[in-house]
Amino acid sequence: MALTLTQAHIERVQAHAEQAYPHEGCGLLVGLFDAVADQKTLVDVVLLDNAWTADVADNLAESGQGNSATMTKARRYCIDPKDLFETQRQAREKGLTIIGVYHSHPDAEAVPSECDRNLAWSSYSYIIASVRNGVAVDLQNWQLDSSHQFQPEPLKIAPASAAKDRMPLVVLK
Ligand SMILES: [Zn+2]
């Protein structure tokens, strides 16, 4: 597929990724799947707090998935299930759905990690923003192929006017 979005969406993601630095920032991509045109259209980026905690790391370490001491917010992100539920609920009210996830890689390439791959869902878009020394320097988009490997997914920049009549989504805490 391809992901259509605006330059404003990219700037919003990069600004959030810079704010989150040196931690990973994350958020959900809300929009539409268009199977006929074989593309996804991003309507809004819902920016979230990184819900990664020592408890999440300990639970994963106990189940043999890595060392909790090295798994911190600088290297991992976690989306609170409550945020996911609330975002999906608000999206449905507008006839939209969650089409992907954004997160940032502080001082690392905008390339998915093995952990990112294990947790990824097919058909979602995975936008990764690389932030070096607090400045967003790269942004790439990925999607799983049929063998559960990440492949680059093309980004199509649409004119801002296409999305401007939509109200932004807000996650209430
Ligand atoms: Zn990652």
Short mmCIF file of C-alpha atoms and ligand atoms in Angstrom, two decimals:
data_model
loop_
_atom_site.label_atom_id
_atom_site.label_comp_id
_atom_site.label_asym_id
_atom_site.label_seq_id
_atom_site.Cartn_x
_atom_site.Cartn_y
_atom_site.Cartn_z
CA MET A 1 0.00 0.00 0.00
CA ALA A 2 0.93 3.65 0.21
CA LEU A 3 0.19 6.14 2.98
CA THR A 4 -1.18 9.55 2.03
CA LEU A 5 -0.58 12.34 4.54
CA THR A 6 0.15 16.07 4.68
CA GLN A 7 3.36 17.93 5.41
CA ALA A 8 1.62 19.21 8.57
CA HIS A 9 1.23 15.61 9.80
CA ILE A 10 4.95 15.02 9.32
CA GLU A 11 5.81 18.23 11.17
CA ARG A 12 3.46 17.30 14.05
CA VAL A 13 5.12 13.90 14.43
CA GLN A 14 8.61 15.36 14.28
CA ALA A 15 7.81 18.08 16.84
CA HIS A 16 6.39 15.46 19.23
CA ALA A 17 9.41 13.19 18.72
CA GLU A 18 11.71 16.11 19.57
CA GLN A 19 9.69 16.88 22.73
CA ALA A 20 9.89 13.26 23.86
CA TYR A 21 13.68 13.11 23.37
CA PRO A 22 15.70 11.44 24.89
CA HIS A 23 12.75 9.07 25.34
CA GLU A 24 10.85 7.42 22.51
CA GLY A 25 7.69 9.30 21.57
CA CYS A 26 4.65 7.49 20.21
CA GLY A 27 1.17 8.00 18.82
CA LEU A 28 -1.58 6.49 16.73
CA LEU A 29 -2.36 7.17 13.07
CA VAL A 30 -6.09 7.61 12.47
CA GLY A 31 -7.58 7.62 9.00
CA LEU A 32 -9.05 5.43 6.29
CA PHE A 33 -8.16 2.24 4.49
CA ASP A 34 -8.97 2.33 0.78
CA ALA A 35 -8.52 -1.21 -0.52
CA VAL A 36 -9.64 -0.27 -4.05
CA ALA A 37 -7.03 2.47 -4.44
CA ASP A 38 -4.58 0.30 -2.42
CA GLN A 39 -3.77 3.12 -0.04
CA LYS A 40 -4.30 4.48 3.44
CA THR A 41 -5.17 8.11 4.11
CA LEU A 42 -3.98 9.70 7.33
CA VAL A 43 -6.52 12.14 8.80
CA ASP A 44 -5.02 12.78 12.22
CA VAL A 45 -2.09 11.79 14.38
CA VAL A 46 -3.09 11.20 18.02
CA LEU A 47 0.02 11.98 20.05
CA LEU A 48 0.33 9.91 23.23
CA ASP A 49 2.48 9.57 26.32
CA ASN A 50 4.97 6.74 26.17
CA ALA A 51 3.44 4.31 28.70
CA TRP A 52 6.57 2.19 28.95
CA THR A 53 7.36 1.52 32.62
CA ALA A 54 9.75 -0.63 34.64
CA ASP A 55 6.80 -2.99 35.26
CA VAL A 56 6.27 -3.54 31.54
CA ALA A 57 10.00 -4.25 31.18
CA ASP A 58 9.99 -6.65 34.15
CA ASN A 59 7.02 -8.57 32.76
CA LEU A 60 8.76 -8.99 29.41
CA ALA A 61 12.05 -9.97 31.08
CA GLU A 62 10.24 -12.59 33.16
CA SER A 63 8.81 -14.11 30.01
CA GLY A 64 12.31 -14.26 28.52
CA GLN A 65 11.99 -11.25 26.20
CA GLY A 66 15.12 -9.33 27.06
CA ASN A 67 16.85 -7.65 29.96
CA SER A 68 14.72 -5.18 31.91
CA ALA A 69 17.75 -3.01 32.78
CA THR A 70 18.39 -2.15 29.12
CA MET A 71 14.74 -1.74 28.19
CA THR A 72 13.91 1.84 29.09
CA LYS A 73 11.81 4.63 27.56
CA ALA A 74 14.92 5.60 25.59
CA ARG A 75 14.74 2.32 23.73
CA ARG A 76 11.12 1.19 23.98
CA TYR A 77 7.63 2.58 23.72
CA CYS A 78 4.30 1.31 24.93
CA ILE A 79 0.83 2.55 24.07
CA ASP A 80 -1.55 2.43 27.01
CA PRO A 81 -4.47 0.10 26.11
CA LYS A 82 -6.85 2.77 27.47
CA ASP A 83 -5.45 5.29 24.95
CA LEU A 84 -5.81 2.73 22.17
CA PHE A 85 -9.42 2.02 23.12
CA GLU A 86 -10.34 5.70 23.46
CA THR A 87 -8.68 6.60 20.15
CA GLN A 88 -10.49 3.80 18.33
CA ARG A 89 -13.80 4.85 19.90
CA GLN A 90 -13.39 8.47 18.81
CA ALA A 91 -12.20 7.42 15.37
CA ARG A 92 -15.28 5.22 14.83
CA GLU A 93 -17.57 8.14 15.70
CA LYS A 94 -16.04 9.98 12.75
CA GLY A 95 -16.18 6.98 10.44
CA LEU A 96 -12.42 6.48 10.75
CA THR A 97 -10.17 3.79 12.14
CA ILE A 98 -6.62 3.31 13.41
CA ILE A 99 -4.38 2.75 10.40
CA GLY A 100 -0.97 2.69 12.06
CA VAL A 101 1.45 3.71 14.75
CA TYR A 102 4.15 6.34 15.00
CA HIS A 103 7.15 6.15 17.32
CA SER A 104 10.57 7.73 17.49
CA HIS A 105 14.09 6.36 17.71
CA PRO A 106 16.32 8.63 19.83
CA ASP A 107 19.86 8.65 18.42
CA ALA A 108 19.12 5.71 16.13
CA GLU A 109 18.08 5.10 12.53
CA ALA A 110 14.43 5.38 11.46
CA VAL A 111 14.48 1.63 10.86
CA PRO A 112 12.32 -0.88 12.78
CA SER A 113 13.98 -2.97 15.51
CA GLU A 114 13.41 -6.69 15.99
CA CYS A 115 11.15 -5.78 18.91
CA ASP A 116 9.15 -3.43 16.65
CA ARG A 117 8.75 -6.27 14.15
CA ASN A 118 7.58 -8.79 16.76
CA LEU A 119 4.90 -6.42 18.04
CA ALA A 120 3.75 -5.18 14.63
CA TRP A 121 0.37 -5.83 13.04
CA SER A 122 -0.05 -6.47 9.35
CA SER A 123 -1.77 -3.74 7.29
CA TYR A 124 -0.77 -1.02 9.78
CA SER A 125 1.65 1.72 8.73
CA TYR A 126 4.64 2.20 11.05
CA ILE A 127 6.09 5.70 10.90
CA ILE A 128 9.46 5.99 12.64
CA ALA A 129 11.08 9.37 13.33
CA SER A 130 14.80 9.45 13.96
CA VAL A 131 15.86 12.12 16.49
CA ARG A 132 19.53 12.96 16.98
CA ASN A 133 20.60 15.29 19.80
CA GLY A 134 17.00 16.43 20.14
CA VAL A 135 16.49 17.24 16.45
CA ALA A 136 14.26 15.18 14.12
CA VAL A 137 16.51 14.28 11.21
CA ASP A 138 14.66 11.52 9.36
CA LEU A 139 11.21 10.00 9.03
CA GLN A 140 10.39 6.71 7.33
CA ASN A 141 7.30 4.59 6.93
CA TRP A 142 7.16 0.79 7.05
CA GLN A 143 4.66 -1.99 6.56
CA LEU A 144 4.90 -5.73 7.11
CA ASP A 145 4.97 -7.98 4.06
CA SER A 146 3.35 -11.43 3.89
CA SER A 147 6.40 -13.01 5.62
CA HIS A 148 6.11 -10.60 8.59
CA GLN A 149 9.18 -8.62 7.48
CA PHE A 150 9.15 -4.82 7.36
CA GLN A 151 9.34 -3.22 3.91
CA PRO A 152 9.35 0.53 3.19
CA GLU A 153 5.85 1.82 2.46
CA PRO A 154 5.68 4.89 0.16
CA LEU A 155 4.51 8.19 1.63
CA LYS A 156 2.39 10.43 -0.61
CA ILE A 157 2.24 14.06 0.46
CA ALA A 158 -1.25 15.48 -0.13
CA PRO A 159 -2.15 19.17 -0.22
CA ALA A 160 -3.12 20.37 3.27
CA SER A 161 -6.58 21.44 2.09
CA ALA A 162 -7.65 17.80 1.65
CA ALA A 163 -7.77 17.22 5.40
CA LYS A 164 -8.43 20.66 6.83
CA ASP A 165 -12.21 20.33 7.24
CA ARG A 166 -11.74 17.48 9.72
CA MET A 167 -11.78 18.21 13.43
CA PRO A 168 -8.68 16.93 15.26
CA LEU A 169 -9.13 14.01 17.62
CA VAL A 170 -8.35 14.58 21.27
CA VAL A 171 -7.68 11.82 23.79
CA LEU A 172 -9.09 12.82 27.17
CA LYS A 173 -7.13 11.64 30.19
ZN ZN B 1 11.30 1.11 17.47
#
